């Protein structure tokens, strides 16, 4: 529960003090972090479709970060 509390506090801070588009996009990448930690914990490579989806999501966040300024 401590990690959830830290997540909420940092999310609110990011939305209040940064670009809402970038903050929400980064918050939407939680599933990418779950995939990353799952790969580390299980020591098993994700499926190719999962890797492709993660790359598309990361590219979208980067594009939004670049164009939001």
mmCIF file of C-alpha atoms in Angstrom:
data_model
loop_
_atom_site.group_PDB
_atom_site.id
_atom_site.type_symbol
_atom_site.label_atom_id
_atom_site.label_comp_id
_atom_site.label_asym_id
_atom_site.label_seq_id
_atom_site.Cartn_x
_atom_site.Cartn_y
_atom_site.Cartn_z
ATOM 1 C CA UNK A 1 0.000 0.000 0.000
ATOM 2 C CA UNK A 2 2.975 2.314 0.476
ATOM 3 C CA UNK A 3 3.831 2.051 -3.207
ATOM 4 C CA UNK A 4 0.248 2.879 -4.144
ATOM 5 C CA UNK A 5 0.298 5.949 -1.910
ATOM 6 C CA UNK A 6 3.597 7.104 -3.409
ATOM 7 C CA UNK A 7 2.155 6.521 -6.874
ATOM 8 C CA UNK A 8 -0.919 8.632 -6.175
ATOM 9 C CA UNK A 9 1.074 11.476 -4.632
ATOM 10 C CA UNK A 10 3.552 11.606 -7.498
ATOM 11 C CA UNK A 11 0.730 11.362 -10.045
ATOM 12 C CA UNK A 12 -1.115 14.312 -8.533
ATOM 13 C CA UNK A 13 2.124 16.300 -8.348
ATOM 14 C CA UNK A 14 2.939 15.548 -11.983
ATOM 15 C CA UNK A 15 -0.509 16.566 -13.199
ATOM 16 C CA UNK A 16 -0.484 19.799 -11.173
ATOM 17 C CA UNK A 17 3.055 20.890 -12.034
ATOM 18 C CA UNK A 18 3.698 19.460 -15.474
ATOM 19 C CA UNK A 19 2.014 18.915 -18.778
ATOM 20 C CA UNK A 20 -1.242 17.055 -18.288
ATOM 21 C CA UNK A 21 -0.817 15.287 -21.635
ATOM 22 C CA UNK A 22 2.610 13.937 -20.712
ATOM 23 C CA UNK A 23 1.646 13.056 -17.131
ATOM 24 C CA UNK A 24 -1.455 11.118 -18.178
ATOM 25 C CA UNK A 25 0.443 9.376 -20.953
ATOM 26 C CA UNK A 26 3.136 8.246 -18.564
ATOM 27 C CA UNK A 27 0.516 7.081 -16.075
ATOM 28 C CA UNK A 28 -1.057 5.055 -18.863
ATOM 29 C CA UNK A 29 2.185 3.108 -19.250
ATOM 30 C CA UNK A 30 1.703 1.258 -15.973
ATOM 31 C CA UNK A 31 1.066 -1.901 -17.960
ATOM 32 C CA UNK A 32 4.534 -1.543 -19.511
ATOM 33 C CA UNK A 33 6.076 -1.469 -16.057
ATOM 34 C CA UNK A 34 4.101 -4.557 -15.084
ATOM 35 C CA UNK A 35 5.452 -6.371 -18.158
ATOM 36 C CA UNK A 36 8.985 -5.243 -17.291
ATOM 37 C CA UNK A 37 8.798 -6.490 -13.694
ATOM 38 C CA UNK A 38 7.127 -9.711 -14.787
ATOM 39 C CA UNK A 39 10.008 -10.430 -17.172
ATOM 40 C CA UNK A 40 12.500 -9.844 -14.361
ATOM 41 C CA UNK A 41 10.596 -11.899 -11.789
ATOM 42 C CA UNK A 42 9.770 -14.856 -14.014
ATOM 43 C CA UNK A 43 12.906 -14.732 -16.177
ATOM 44 C CA UNK A 44 10.792 -15.433 -19.215
ATOM 45 C CA UNK A 45 10.688 -13.360 -22.390
ATOM 46 C CA UNK A 46 7.309 -11.859 -23.298
ATOM 47 C CA UNK A 47 5.563 -12.756 -26.544
ATOM 48 C CA UNK A 48 6.452 -10.826 -29.683
ATOM 49 C CA UNK A 49 3.030 -9.212 -29.798
ATOM 50 C CA UNK A 50 3.542 -7.917 -26.250
ATOM 51 C CA UNK A 51 6.919 -6.453 -27.181
ATOM 52 C CA UNK A 52 5.387 -4.811 -30.258
ATOM 53 C CA UNK A 53 2.551 -3.296 -28.248
ATOM 54 C CA UNK A 54 5.005 -2.005 -25.647
ATOM 55 C CA UNK A 55 7.113 -0.347 -28.353
ATOM 56 C CA UNK A 56 4.043 1.309 -29.878
ATOM 57 C CA UNK A 57 2.963 2.624 -26.457
ATOM 58 C CA UNK A 58 6.443 3.923 -25.626
ATOM 59 C CA UNK A 59 6.713 5.603 -29.031
ATOM 60 C CA UNK A 60 3.365 7.306 -28.456
ATOM 61 C CA UNK A 61 4.429 8.652 -25.070
ATOM 62 C CA UNK A 62 7.690 9.953 -26.529
ATOM 63 C CA UNK A 63 5.817 11.609 -29.408
ATOM 64 C CA UNK A 64 3.406 13.299 -27.006
ATOM 65 C CA UNK A 65 6.281 14.477 -24.808
ATOM 66 C CA UNK A 66 8.079 16.004 -27.779
ATOM 67 C CA UNK A 67 5.034 17.709 -29.291
ATOM 68 C CA UNK A 68 3.453 18.969 -26.051
ATOM 69 C CA UNK A 69 6.035 21.718 -25.481
#
